[in-house]
Structures are given as structure tokens and as C-alpha cells.
Amino acid sequence: MRSSNSRVSLLATLLLAASHLGSSLNIPPVYQNTNLLRTIDASKAYIKETIAVIIENTSYEPQTEYYLPILLSGSSAVSYVECKDKKEGTPCTAEAVEDSTEYPLQYYKITLPKTLQPAAQITLAITAGITGALTPIPAVIGQSDKQFLSYTDAKFVPSPYFTEKQKTKFRAANGEIPDYTIFEQTDKSGYIVSYGPYDNVEPWGTDAQVDKFTIRFEFTNPVVYMEKLERDIEVSHWGNNLAIEERYWMVNNGAKLKEQFSRLTWATTSYYNPPTAAIKSLLFPLRVGSKDAYYTDEVGNVSTSKFRSDSREAILDIKPRFPVFGGWNYSFVVGWNNDLPAYLRHGEGDSYILKVPLLQGPSQSTSYGKVEVRIILPEGATNVKYTSPIPIHKEERFLHKTFMDTIGRTSIKLTIDNVVDEVKNRDIIVTYNYSTLSALRKPLVVLVSVFSLYIVTAILGRIDLSIGK
Ligand SMILES: *[C@@H]1O[C@H](CO)[C@@H](O)[C@H](O)[C@H]1NC(C)=O
Ligand SMILES: *[C@@H]1O[C@H](CO)[C@@H](O)[C@H](O)[C@H]1NC(C)=O
Ligand SMILES: *[C@@H]1O[C@H](CO)[C@@H](O)[C@H](O)[C@H]1NC(C)=O
Ligand SMILES: CC(=O)N[C@H]1CO[C@H](CO)[C@@H](O)[C@@H]1O
């Protein structure tokens, strides 16, 4: 993790190691964590960590910035960090900051929702989604075996500040927890393993000794991971339609299947519908009013899907052609239509406001390696702006050409890496200008094509093509 290779920075790193685990950020010790509760929720296919902390300004200056390091063990990565004032609900920003540290810590700089005066306190609620932190142990299991996942983290919550009192609660997916590290003040009750309360914990790592705990628990659900999702949102003023198509590259990241898959065993046990670590079906809760849903894969239309849409709900229930076991992958496409007026509003002049979910996806807990959302607007749409509910990592603008298009449709492609479905169903707001003239382009093109076709036919009709009558 140490990136420096020149002597000077090595020296600097060594000097800093005496303070905060070699962090090059030089974080001033201006706070104390008065009371901190960390909750680690492992009931999903990824980790949701929540930190509720009362912080106090122990300096002589008003403060606005607070630092939070997150420990990344193994192949884990932070998907998102969000923060708010726990009492008033006002959001605060959390941004990842670069530093060179001896430990795999990712530091976040949190800008407080309001300036904290000396001796004043504020309670922060910080949530983080962490992917790749759950390891199946054993890594390989039989078709009807139970699946167990393992999680490792630091006993004390990493913090560059002194912590007066802290406690950690780990919530497993169910009560079957065969192994867990036991320290002083360790308790297991039902789904929860808790560590602490621990009093007067020094800033993390100053004593160089970083205790870790490992918890292994049963996980009866598949670990659904979409390596990639391409989501197209296509607006048609002309057709008064909003079309959504999603192309998924799915993998089950759970324990791998030991022997050959036995369809017979599967068929006989399926009758009792036992919990399984294989992906048997995926349920897509769509927005009310969704229609014309379809589901295809590499082979073609898959008939084992159900779609139900009424005035209260719209649900697409798909069943892959085979149960997707650990280590297996499956690619498929789903799509549906919606009436445009439910998503599009006409603003001032020739401006339009589109409000549509950035991410939808299945109801089973899911994480995504890469999400590419393409928003395809009509031909001639200009002045495109958007407000995203989550940070976008890459943006591309292009013209999307299809049948009967002249200049191509105004499109934007937004790429987001490492997403967890915690952030799904939040709307992206896209505004653009679209003039009446542009709106006439489509019917004009159609008219002109039909007319030219007519002329050509008429001309051809007059030419005598018959051979020597
Ligand atoms: C695809 O399958 C669905 C579900 O059985 C069926 O309703 C639909 O007609 C099929 N579509 C085509 C094009 O075969
Ligand atoms: C899916 O599995 C096949 C066969 O094991 C492999 O060749 C392919 O690369 C995998 N695709 C993905 C997206 O992992
Ligand atoms: C877009 O429409 C708004 C509202 O009519 C107008 O104020 C603005 O100038 C337009 N922008 C462009 C680039 O046409
Ligand atoms: C200027 C001031 O009031 N500083 C205070 C900041 O908070 C610490 C701890 O509460 C106090 O000891 C300081 O006096």
C-alpha cells in the first residue's frame, strides 16, 4: 500500500507512522468521539456499515472537517459513503481523499452540515456500502450443502481521534454463526455478535497493534453480482413512450459447486423448496404502469417468466433456464415500456424535465461491478443537463442513430463503478430543450421517405421493363 519509493517520502512516511498509521493527511486531533456505535449489516450480498457517532470539538477553533478511515481488507472496496446530521437529518458530504498509508485504509473527508464551535457536539450518522468483503468458507460446496460466508474487520473502529466509548454490532444473515472471534466484552444473541462497549480507545493504530475479528455465518441466499449492467432509457416524444432495456452479465459469487450439477437431485429437492445458494429466480419490481415486459437470453425468448401489472404494482418475475450456482454466470436482457407523461414534464418555453430511476434491478440484494446508463433523448434535443442521485464516474455524450433518424438522437452515457442496490430507485433528473421544429423532424422524415418511395414506384411503374412484347 505504501506508494512512495523516493527516500524523502519514505522518511516522511516513517515519521508520520508515529502518528496515524502513516497517513500522509496530517489530520489534526481536533475532536473526540464521545460515543460511537458501529453496525455491520451482513444480511445482504454486500456489507452495509453504519456509524453513529457523537463528536465533540476539543480544539480552540471552529471546525468543519472530520475524517473517517474505512478499513479495506482483502479484495473489498467502498461503493458509497453517505452522511447526515442524525438529529436534524441535514446531509453532509463525504469525499474520498488520497493518501499513502501503511494499512489498507481509505480515508473520507466529511464536511459537517454546520460549523462546530469549540466544545460543541454533533451526532453524525454515516453509512457505507462495501463490496467484496464476504468470502465463502468453505469455498466449494455440494449442491444441497449449506453455504457459509466469512467477514473480517478491526476490533476497534478506525479513527484518527480519541474515542471515549465505542461498540460494534455485527448482524449476520441468520442465527447460525459457527465461528466468531471472542475478545473481552463479546456477546452473541440471535443474529447479532457484539463487541464492547470499550472505553477510552486511543486514536487508531498508535499502539501499532490492530486486533481483528472474524465471523463466519450461514448465508442461505445466493450472492448475486452483476459484473456489468447496461441500462438504456429511451425517450420518444413522437411515440409518447419511455422504453427501458437492461442487459445483465450476472455471476453468483457464493461458494462454488463441488461436483457436477444433478438435475435429478435438484428436481426432487425443489419440490420442498429448500433455501438454496443458487439463483433460481429474480424479481424485478417495476414502476406502476410498466407494460410490454420481455425477457430474453443468449438462446432467445425465455418463456419461464411472469409479468403482472395492475393499478398497484408491476412485477416481472424471471426464471433463468438453469439454477445459477456459485461461480456460474448467466447473461440476460429484460425490457419494458412506460407512458411518457408519468416521467416527463414540459417546462418553460421549449424545455423538458425528465425524472426517471437511475437504477432499478432485482429485489434480491445485488451488487454491480460496472453500471452504464444510456439516456437516449429525441433527435434535436439540446442543452442537456442532469442531476444524479449518486456520483457518476464517467460521462460521454454522443448521437445515437437508428432507423429513420437523420442526425441521430442526443444521448448521454453515465458510467458508475462498484454499485450496491442500496442506492436503487433514486431518480436522475435530466433537463433539455426540444423545439417544435425538432419535434416535426420525425413526421417530416417519414413523410419525405414515403413520398419519395411513392415517386420512385410511380416512375418505375411507368418504365416499361417488360422484354419485347
Ligand atoms: C416470449 O415469452 C413470453 C412468456 O411466455 C410470451 O408471452 C411471449 O409471447 C413470447 N414472445 C415471443 C416473441 O415469442
Ligand atoms: C462466463 O463463463 C464462461 C465459461 O466459464 C466464461 O468463458 C466467461 O468469460 C464468463 N463470463 C463472465 C462475464 O464472467
Ligand atoms: C432552453 O429553454 C429555456 C426555456 O425556454 C430557455 O430559457 C433557454 O434559453 C433555452 N436554451 C437553449 C440553449 O436553447
Ligand atoms: C475554546 C474552547 O471552548 N475549547 C474547548 C473545546 O472543547 C474542549 C473539550 O470539550 C474543551 O476542553 C475546550 O476548552
Coordinates of C-alpha atoms and ligand atoms in Angstrom, one line a residue:
M1 CA 0.0 0.0 0.0
R2 CA 2.9 2.3 0.5
S3 CA 3.4 4.1 -2.8
S4 CA 6.4 6.2 -2.1
N5 CA 9.7 5.0 -3.3
S6 CA 11.9 8.0 -3.0
R7 CA 14.0 8.3 0.2
V8 CA 12.5 11.6 1.2
S9 CA 8.9 10.4 1.1
L10 CA 9.9 7.2 2.8
L11 CA 11.4 9.2 5.7
A12 CA 8.2 11.3 5.8
T13 CA 6.2 8.1 5.9
L14 CA 8.3 6.7 8.7
L15 CA 7.9 9.9 10.7
L16 CA 4.2 10.0 10.2
A17 CA 3.8 6.4 11.1
A18 CA 4.3 7.5 14.7
S19 CA 1.0 9.5 14.4
H20 CA -1.8 8.0 12.3
L21 CA -0.8 4.7 10.7
G22 CA 1.4 6.5 8.2
S23 CA -1.4 8.6 6.9
S24 CA 0.0 11.5 4.8
L25 CA -3.0 13.6 5.5
N26 CA -1.7 15.1 8.8
I27 CA -5.1 15.1 10.4
P28 CA -5.2 17.5 13.4
P29 CA -6.6 15.9 16.6
V30 CA -9.3 18.4 17.0
Y31 CA -12.2 16.1 18.0
Q32 CA -13.0 13.4 20.4
N33 CA -15.6 10.7 19.6
T34 CA -17.7 10.9 22.7
N35 CA -19.9 7.8 21.8
L36 CA -19.6 5.7 18.8
L37 CA -21.8 2.8 17.6
R38 CA -20.8 0.8 14.5
T39 CA -23.3 -1.6 13.0
I40 CA -22.2 -4.0 10.3
D41 CA -25.1 -5.5 8.4
A42 CA -24.1 -8.7 6.5
S43 CA -27.6 -9.8 5.7
K44 CA -27.3 -8.7 2.1
A45 CA -24.9 -9.8 -0.6
Y46 CA -22.6 -6.9 0.5
I47 CA -21.8 -5.1 3.7
K48 CA -23.7 -2.1 4.9
E49 CA -21.8 -0.3 7.7
T50 CA -23.4 2.4 9.8
I51 CA -21.5 4.6 12.2
A52 CA -23.5 6.7 14.6
V53 CA -21.1 9.0 16.4
I54 CA -21.3 11.9 18.7
I55 CA -18.3 14.1 18.0
E56 CA -17.0 17.0 20.1
N57 CA -14.8 19.8 19.1
T58 CA -11.9 19.7 21.5
S59 CA -9.9 22.5 19.9
Y60 CA -10.0 26.3 20.3
E61 CA -11.1 26.9 16.7
P62 CA -14.5 26.3 15.0
Q63 CA -14.3 23.1 12.9
T64 CA -15.9 21.9 9.7
E65 CA -14.0 18.8 8.5
Y66 CA -14.0 15.4 10.1
Y67 CA -12.0 12.4 8.9
L68 CA -13.2 8.8 8.7
P69 CA -10.9 6.0 7.5
I70 CA -12.5 2.7 6.3
L71 CA -10.5 -0.5 6.6
L72 CA -10.4 -2.4 3.3
S73 CA -9.3 -6.0 3.9
G74 CA -8.8 -8.4 1.0
S75 CA -10.5 -7.5 -2.2
S76 CA -13.1 -5.3 -0.6
A77 CA -13.9 -1.8 -2.0
V78 CA -16.1 1.1 -0.8
S79 CA -19.2 1.6 -3.0
Y80 CA -20.5 4.7 -1.4
V81 CA -20.3 6.8 1.8
E82 CA -23.2 9.0 2.9
C83 CA -23.5 11.1 5.9
K84 CA -26.1 13.2 7.8
D85 CA -26.7 15.1 11.0
K86 CA -28.5 12.3 12.9
K87 CA -30.8 14.7 14.8
E88 CA -31.8 17.1 12.1
G89 CA -31.4 14.9 9.1
T90 CA -29.4 17.5 7.2
P91 CA -27.0 15.8 4.8
C92 CA -23.2 16.3 4.9
T93 CA -20.8 15.5 2.1
A94 CA -18.3 12.7 2.3
E95 CA -15.5 12.6 -0.2
A96 CA -12.7 10.1 -0.7
V97 CA -9.2 11.5 -0.2
E98 CA -5.9 10.2 -1.4
D99 CA -3.2 9.4 1.0
S100 CA -0.4 7.0 1.5
T101 CA -1.0 4.7 4.4
E102 CA 0.6 1.6 5.8
Y103 CA -2.7 -0.1 6.2
P104 CA -5.3 -0.6 3.5
L105 CA -7.4 2.4 4.8
Q106 CA -9.5 4.6 2.6
Y107 CA -9.9 8.0 4.2
Y108 CA -13.1 10.0 3.8
K109 CA -13.3 13.7 4.4
I110 CA -16.6 14.7 5.8
T111 CA -17.7 18.3 5.6
L112 CA -20.0 18.9 8.6
P113 CA -23.6 20.1 7.9
K114 CA -22.7 23.2 10.0
T115 CA -19.6 24.7 11.6
L116 CA -18.9 23.1 15.0
Q117 CA -17.9 25.7 17.6
P118 CA -15.3 24.8 20.3
A119 CA -16.8 22.4 22.9
A120 CA -19.9 21.9 20.8
Q121 CA -21.2 18.4 19.8
I122 CA -22.9 17.0 16.8
T123 CA -24.2 13.4 16.1
L124 CA -23.3 12.1 12.7
A125 CA -24.9 9.1 11.0
I126 CA -22.5 7.7 8.4
T127 CA -23.4 4.8 6.1
A128 CA -21.1 3.0 3.8
G129 CA -21.7 0.2 1.3
I130 CA -18.7 -2.2 1.0
T131 CA -18.4 -4.9 -1.7
G132 CA -16.1 -7.9 -2.0
A133 CA -15.7 -8.2 1.8
L134 CA -17.6 -11.6 2.2
T135 CA -15.6 -14.8 1.5
P136 CA -17.4 -18.2 1.2
I137 CA -15.8 -20.7 3.6
P138 CA -15.7 -23.5 2.5
A139 CA -15.0 -22.1 -0.9
V140 CA -16.6 -25.2 -2.6
I141 CA -19.8 -26.9 -1.5
G142 CA -22.1 -29.7 -2.7
Q143 CA -25.4 -28.9 -4.4
S144 CA -27.5 -29.3 -1.3
D145 CA -24.9 -28.1 1.3
K146 CA -25.3 -25.0 3.4
Q147 CA -23.3 -22.0 2.4
F148 CA -21.2 -20.0 4.9
L149 CA -19.6 -16.6 4.4
S150 CA -16.8 -15.1 6.5
Y151 CA -16.1 -11.5 7.4
T152 CA -13.1 -9.9 9.0
D153 CA -12.8 -6.4 10.4
A154 CA -10.9 -4.4 13.0
K155 CA -12.0 -4.8 16.7
F156 CA -11.7 -1.0 17.2
V157 CA -13.3 1.3 14.7
P158 CA -10.5 3.1 12.8
S159 CA -10.4 6.7 13.7
P160 CA -7.7 9.3 13.9
Y161 CA -9.5 10.7 17.1
F162 CA -9.6 9.6 20.7
T163 CA -12.9 7.6 21.4
E164 CA -14.4 7.8 24.8
K165 CA -16.8 4.9 24.3
Q166 CA -17.5 2.6 21.4
K167 CA -19.4 -0.5 20.5
T168 CA -19.6 -2.8 17.4
K169 CA -22.7 -4.8 16.4
F170 CA -22.4 -7.4 13.7
R171 CA -25.7 -8.5 12.2
A172 CA -25.5 -11.9 10.4
A173 CA -27.9 -13.2 7.8
N174 CA -29.3 -15.6 10.3
G175 CA -28.7 -17.1 13.8
E176 CA -26.3 -19.8 12.6
I177 CA -22.9 -18.4 13.4
P178 CA -20.5 -21.4 13.9
D179 CA -17.3 -19.3 14.4
Y180 CA -16.6 -15.8 15.8
T181 CA -13.6 -14.2 17.5
I182 CA -14.0 -13.8 21.2
F183 CA -12.5 -10.7 22.9
E184 CA -13.4 -9.3 26.3
Q185 CA -17.0 -7.9 26.2
T186 CA -18.1 -10.2 23.3
D187 CA -21.7 -11.2 23.2
K188 CA -23.8 -13.3 20.8
S189 CA -27.5 -13.1 20.8
G190 CA -29.6 -14.3 17.9
Y191 CA -28.4 -12.8 14.7
I192 CA -26.1 -10.3 16.4
V193 CA -22.5 -10.6 17.6
S194 CA -21.4 -7.5 19.6
Y195 CA -18.0 -6.2 20.7
G196 CA -17.8 -3.7 23.5
P197 CA -18.6 -1.2 24.9
Y198 CA -14.9 -0.3 25.1
D199 CA -13.8 2.8 26.9
N200 CA -11.1 5.3 26.2
V201 CA -9.7 3.9 22.9
E202 CA -6.7 5.8 21.7
P203 CA -6.5 7.1 18.1
W204 CA -6.4 4.0 15.9
G205 CA -3.1 2.3 15.4
T206 CA -0.9 4.4 17.7
D207 CA -0.2 1.3 19.7
A208 CA 0.7 -0.5 16.4
Q209 CA -1.4 -3.4 17.4
V210 CA -4.6 -3.8 15.4
D211 CA -6.8 -6.6 16.6
K212 CA -9.2 -8.1 14.1
F213 CA -12.3 -10.3 14.5
T214 CA -13.6 -12.8 12.0
I215 CA -17.2 -14.0 11.9
R216 CA -18.4 -17.0 9.9
F217 CA -22.2 -17.3 9.4
E218 CA -24.7 -19.2 7.3
F219 CA -25.9 -17.4 4.2
T220 CA -28.9 -19.1 2.6
N221 CA -29.2 -16.8 -0.3
P222 CA -27.2 -16.5 -3.5
V223 CA -24.5 -13.8 -3.7
V224 CA -25.9 -12.0 -6.7
Y225 CA -23.2 -10.0 -8.5
M226 CA -23.7 -8.2 -11.8
E227 CA -20.3 -7.9 -13.5
K228 CA -21.9 -5.4 -15.8
L229 CA -25.3 -3.8 -16.4
E230 CA -26.1 -1.7 -19.5
R231 CA -29.3 0.2 -18.9
D232 CA -30.9 2.1 -21.8
I233 CA -33.6 4.7 -21.1
E234 CA -35.1 5.9 -24.4
V235 CA -37.5 8.9 -24.6
S236 CA -39.8 9.1 -27.6
H237 CA -41.9 12.3 -27.8
W238 CA -43.3 11.0 -31.1
G239 CA -44.4 7.7 -29.7
N240 CA -45.2 9.2 -26.2
N241 CA -43.2 6.3 -24.8
L242 CA -40.4 5.7 -22.3
A243 CA -38.6 2.4 -23.2
I244 CA -36.2 0.8 -20.8
E245 CA -33.9 -2.1 -21.6
E246 CA -31.4 -3.7 -19.3
R247 CA -28.6 -6.1 -20.3
Y248 CA -27.1 -8.0 -17.4
W249 CA -23.9 -10.1 -17.1
M250 CA -24.6 -11.9 -13.8
V251 CA -22.4 -14.1 -11.7
N252 CA -23.2 -16.0 -8.4
N253 CA -20.3 -15.0 -6.1
G254 CA -21.2 -17.6 -3.5
A255 CA -19.4 -20.9 -2.7
K256 CA -18.6 -22.8 -5.9
L257 CA -20.4 -26.0 -6.8
K258 CA -18.3 -29.1 -5.9
E259 CA -19.5 -31.8 -8.2
Q260 CA -21.4 -32.0 -11.5
F261 CA -24.9 -30.4 -11.2
S262 CA -27.5 -33.1 -10.8
R263 CA -30.8 -32.1 -12.3
L264 CA -32.5 -35.1 -10.6
T265 CA -31.4 -34.1 -7.1
W266 CA -32.4 -30.5 -8.0
A267 CA -35.9 -31.6 -9.2
T268 CA -36.6 -33.8 -6.2
T269 CA -35.4 -31.2 -3.6
S270 CA -37.0 -28.3 -5.4
Y271 CA -40.3 -29.9 -4.6
Y272 CA -39.8 -28.9 -0.9
N273 CA -38.5 -25.5 -1.9
P274 CA -35.5 -25.6 0.5
P275 CA -33.3 -22.5 0.8
T276 CA -30.6 -22.6 -1.8
A277 CA -27.4 -20.7 -2.6
A278 CA -28.3 -21.0 -6.4
I279 CA -30.1 -18.2 -8.2
K280 CA -33.4 -19.7 -9.1
S281 CA -35.4 -16.6 -10.0
L282 CA -35.1 -12.8 -10.0
L283 CA -38.0 -10.5 -9.2
F284 CA -38.0 -7.1 -10.8
P285 CA -40.4 -4.6 -9.1
L286 CA -41.1 -2.1 -11.8
R287 CA -42.8 1.2 -11.5
V288 CA -46.6 1.1 -11.6
G289 CA -47.9 1.4 -15.2
S290 CA -45.0 -0.5 -16.8
K291 CA -46.1 -2.7 -19.7
D292 CA -44.9 -4.9 -22.6
A293 CA -42.2 -6.6 -20.4
Y294 CA -39.9 -9.1 -22.1
Y295 CA -37.0 -11.4 -21.0
T296 CA -34.5 -12.9 -23.4
D297 CA -31.1 -14.6 -23.1
E298 CA -28.5 -15.8 -25.5
V299 CA -30.8 -18.6 -26.6
G300 CA -33.8 -16.4 -27.2
N301 CA -37.1 -15.6 -25.6
V302 CA -37.4 -17.3 -22.2
S303 CA -41.0 -18.5 -21.6
T304 CA -40.5 -19.1 -17.9
S305 CA -41.2 -15.6 -16.9
K306 CA -44.3 -14.0 -15.4
F307 CA -45.3 -10.4 -15.7
R308 CA -48.1 -8.8 -13.7
S309 CA -49.1 -5.2 -14.0
D310 CA -52.1 -3.5 -12.4
S311 CA -53.0 -0.2 -10.8
R312 CA -51.0 -1.0 -7.7
E313 CA -47.8 -2.7 -8.9
A314 CA -45.9 -4.1 -11.9
I315 CA -43.7 -7.1 -11.2
L316 CA -41.5 -9.0 -13.7
D317 CA -40.6 -12.5 -12.3
I318 CA -37.9 -14.2 -14.3
K319 CA -36.5 -17.8 -14.0
P320 CA -33.2 -18.4 -15.7
R321 CA -33.1 -21.6 -17.8
F322 CA -30.9 -23.3 -15.2
P323 CA -30.3 -22.6 -11.5
V324 CA -27.2 -20.4 -11.4
F325 CA -24.8 -21.9 -8.8
G326 CA -21.8 -20.4 -7.1
G327 CA -19.1 -19.5 -9.7
W328 CA -21.6 -19.8 -12.6
N329 CA -22.6 -16.9 -14.8
Y330 CA -25.6 -16.0 -16.9
S331 CA -26.4 -13.1 -19.2
F332 CA -29.9 -11.9 -20.0
V333 CA -31.9 -9.0 -21.2
V334 CA -35.1 -7.5 -19.7
G335 CA -37.1 -4.6 -21.0
W336 CA -40.4 -2.8 -20.7
N337 CA -42.3 0.3 -21.8
N338 CA -43.9 3.2 -19.8
D339 CA -46.2 6.0 -20.8
L340 CA -44.0 9.1 -21.1
P341 CA -46.2 11.6 -19.3
A342 CA -45.5 9.8 -16.0
Y343 CA -41.8 10.7 -16.3
L344 CA -41.7 13.8 -18.5
R345 CA -42.8 17.3 -17.7
H346 CA -43.0 20.3 -20.1
G347 CA -41.1 23.2 -18.5
E348 CA -40.8 26.8 -19.6
G349 CA -40.6 27.5 -23.3
D350 CA -39.3 24.5 -25.1
S351 CA -37.6 22.9 -22.1
Y352 CA -38.4 19.5 -20.7
I353 CA -37.8 17.8 -17.4
L354 CA -37.3 14.0 -17.3
K355 CA -37.4 12.2 -13.9
V356 CA -36.6 8.5 -14.1
P357 CA -34.9 6.0 -11.7
L358 CA -31.2 5.8 -12.4
L359 CA -31.1 2.2 -11.3
Q360 CA -33.8 -0.4 -10.7
G361 CA -32.7 -4.0 -10.8
P362 CA -34.0 -7.1 -9.0
S363 CA -35.4 -7.1 -5.4
Q364 CA -32.8 -9.7 -4.3
S365 CA -29.8 -7.9 -2.8
T366 CA -27.3 -7.3 -5.6
S367 CA -24.0 -5.5 -6.2
Y368 CA -22.7 -4.3 -9.5
G369 CA -19.2 -4.1 -10.9
K370 CA -20.0 -1.6 -13.6
V371 CA -23.2 0.2 -14.5
E372 CA -23.6 2.0 -17.8
V373 CA -26.8 4.1 -18.1
R374 CA -27.6 5.5 -21.5
I375 CA -30.2 8.2 -21.7
I376 CA -31.4 8.5 -25.3
L377 CA -33.3 11.7 -26.0
P378 CA -35.1 12.7 -29.2
E379 CA -33.2 14.0 -32.2
G380 CA -32.5 17.6 -32.0
A381 CA -32.7 17.8 -28.2
T382 CA -30.2 20.4 -27.0
N383 CA -28.8 21.9 -23.7
V384 CA -28.9 18.6 -21.9
K385 CA -28.2 18.8 -18.1
Y386 CA -28.6 16.3 -15.4
T387 CA -28.6 15.9 -11.6
S388 CA -27.6 12.5 -10.4
P389 CA -28.6 11.0 -7.1
I390 CA -25.2 9.3 -6.8
P391 CA -21.7 10.3 -8.0
I392 CA -21.0 9.5 -11.7
H393 CA -17.5 8.3 -12.6
K394 CA -17.6 8.9 -16.3
E395 CA -19.8 10.8 -18.7
E396 CA -19.9 10.6 -22.5
R397 CA -22.1 12.4 -24.9
F398 CA -22.9 11.1 -28.4
L399 CA -25.5 10.8 -31.1
H400 CA -27.4 7.5 -31.3
K401 CA -28.5 6.6 -34.8
T402 CA -31.3 4.2 -35.6
F403 CA -33.7 3.6 -38.5
M404 CA -35.4 6.8 -39.8
D405 CA -33.0 9.1 -37.8
T406 CA -31.4 11.9 -39.7
I407 CA -28.8 13.5 -37.4
G408 CA -29.1 10.9 -34.6
R409 CA -30.6 11.1 -31.1
T410 CA -29.0 13.2 -28.4
S411 CA -27.6 10.7 -25.9
I412 CA -25.5 10.6 -22.7
K413 CA -23.8 7.6 -21.2
L414 CA -23.1 7.6 -17.5
T415 CA -20.7 5.1 -16.0
I416 CA -20.7 4.2 -12.3
D417 CA -18.3 1.6 -10.9
N418 CA -18.9 -0.6 -7.9
V419 CA -22.6 0.0 -7.1
V420 CA -24.8 -1.6 -4.4
D421 CA -28.5 -1.7 -4.8
E422 CA -28.9 0.4 -1.6
V423 CA -28.9 3.3 -4.0
K424 CA -31.5 2.0 -6.4
N425 CA -34.9 3.6 -7.2
R426 CA -33.4 7.1 -6.8
D427 CA -34.3 9.4 -9.7
I428 CA -32.0 11.1 -12.0
I429 CA -33.3 14.4 -13.3
V430 CA -32.5 15.3 -16.9
T431 CA -33.4 18.7 -18.5
Y432 CA -33.2 19.5 -22.1
N433 CA -34.6 21.8 -24.8
Y434 CA -36.6 20.4 -27.6
S435 CA -38.2 22.7 -30.1
T436 CA -41.4 22.2 -32.1
L437 CA -39.3 22.3 -35.2
S438 CA -37.3 19.3 -34.0
A439 CA -40.5 17.6 -33.0
L440 CA -41.6 17.9 -36.6
R441 CA -38.4 16.3 -37.9
K442 CA -39.7 12.7 -37.4
P443 CA -43.0 13.0 -39.2
L444 CA -41.3 15.1 -41.9
V445 CA -38.7 12.4 -42.4
V446 CA -41.4 9.7 -42.6
L447 CA -43.4 11.9 -44.9
V448 CA -40.5 12.6 -47.2
S449 CA -39.5 8.9 -47.3
V450 CA -43.0 7.7 -48.0
F451 CA -43.3 10.4 -50.7
S452 CA -40.0 9.6 -52.4
L453 CA -40.9 5.9 -52.3
Y454 CA -44.2 6.8 -54.0
I455 CA -42.3 8.8 -56.6
V456 CA -39.8 6.0 -57.2
T457 CA -42.6 3.5 -57.5
A458 CA -44.5 5.8 -59.8
I459 CA -41.5 6.3 -62.1
L460 CA -40.6 2.6 -62.1
G461 CA -44.2 1.9 -62.9
R462 CA -44.0 4.0 -66.0
I463 CA -40.9 2.5 -67.3
D464 CA -41.7 -0.5 -69.4
L465 CA -39.5 -3.2 -68.0
S466 CA -41.0 -6.0 -70.0
I467 CA -38.9 -7.7 -72.6
G468 CA -40.0 -7.4 -76.2
K469 CA -43.8 -7.6 -76.1
Ligands
LIG1 C1 -41.9 -14.8 -25.0 O1 -42.4 -15.4 -23.8 C2 -43.5 -14.9 -23.2 C3 -43.8 -15.6 -21.9 O2 -44.1 -16.9 -22.1 C4 -44.7 -14.9 -24.2 O3 -45.8 -14.3 -23.6 C5 -44.3 -14.1 -25.4 O4 -45.3 -14.2 -26.4 C6 -43.0 -14.7 -26.0 N1 -42.6 -13.8 -27.1 C7 -42.2 -14.3 -28.3 C8 -41.8 -13.2 -29.3 O5 -42.1 -15.4 -28.5
LIG2 C1 -18.9 -16.9 -18.1 O1 -18.4 -18.2 -18.0 C2 -17.8 -18.6 -19.2 C3 -17.4 -20.1 -19.1 O2 -16.9 -20.4 -17.8 C4 -16.5 -17.7 -19.4 O3 -15.9 -18.1 -20.6 C5 -17.0 -16.3 -19.5 O4 -15.8 -15.4 -19.5 C6 -17.8 -15.9 -18.3 N1 -18.3 -14.6 -18.4 C7 -18.2 -13.7 -17.5 C8 -18.8 -12.4 -17.8 O5 -17.7 -13.9 -16.4
LIG3 C1 -33.9 26.3 -23.3 O1 -35.2 26.7 -22.9 C2 -35.3 27.7 -21.9 C3 -36.7 27.9 -21.5 O2 -37.5 28.2 -22.6 C4 -34.6 29.0 -22.4 O3 -34.6 30.0 -21.4 C5 -33.2 28.7 -22.8 O4 -32.6 29.8 -23.4 C6 -33.1 27.5 -23.8 N1 -31.7 27.2 -24.0 C7 -31.3 26.9 -25.2 C8 -29.8 26.5 -25.3 O5 -32.0 26.8 -26.2
LIG4 C1 -12.3 27.3 23.2 C2 -13.0 26.1 23.8 O1 -14.1 26.2 24.3 N1 -12.4 24.9 23.7 C3 -12.9 23.7 24.2 C4 -13.1 22.7 23.2 O2 -13.6 21.5 23.7 C5 -12.7 21.0 24.7 C6 -13.3 19.7 25.2 O3 -14.7 19.8 25.4 C7 -12.6 22.0 25.9 O4 -11.6 21.5 26.8 C8 -12.0 23.3 25.4 O5 -12.0 24.2 26.4

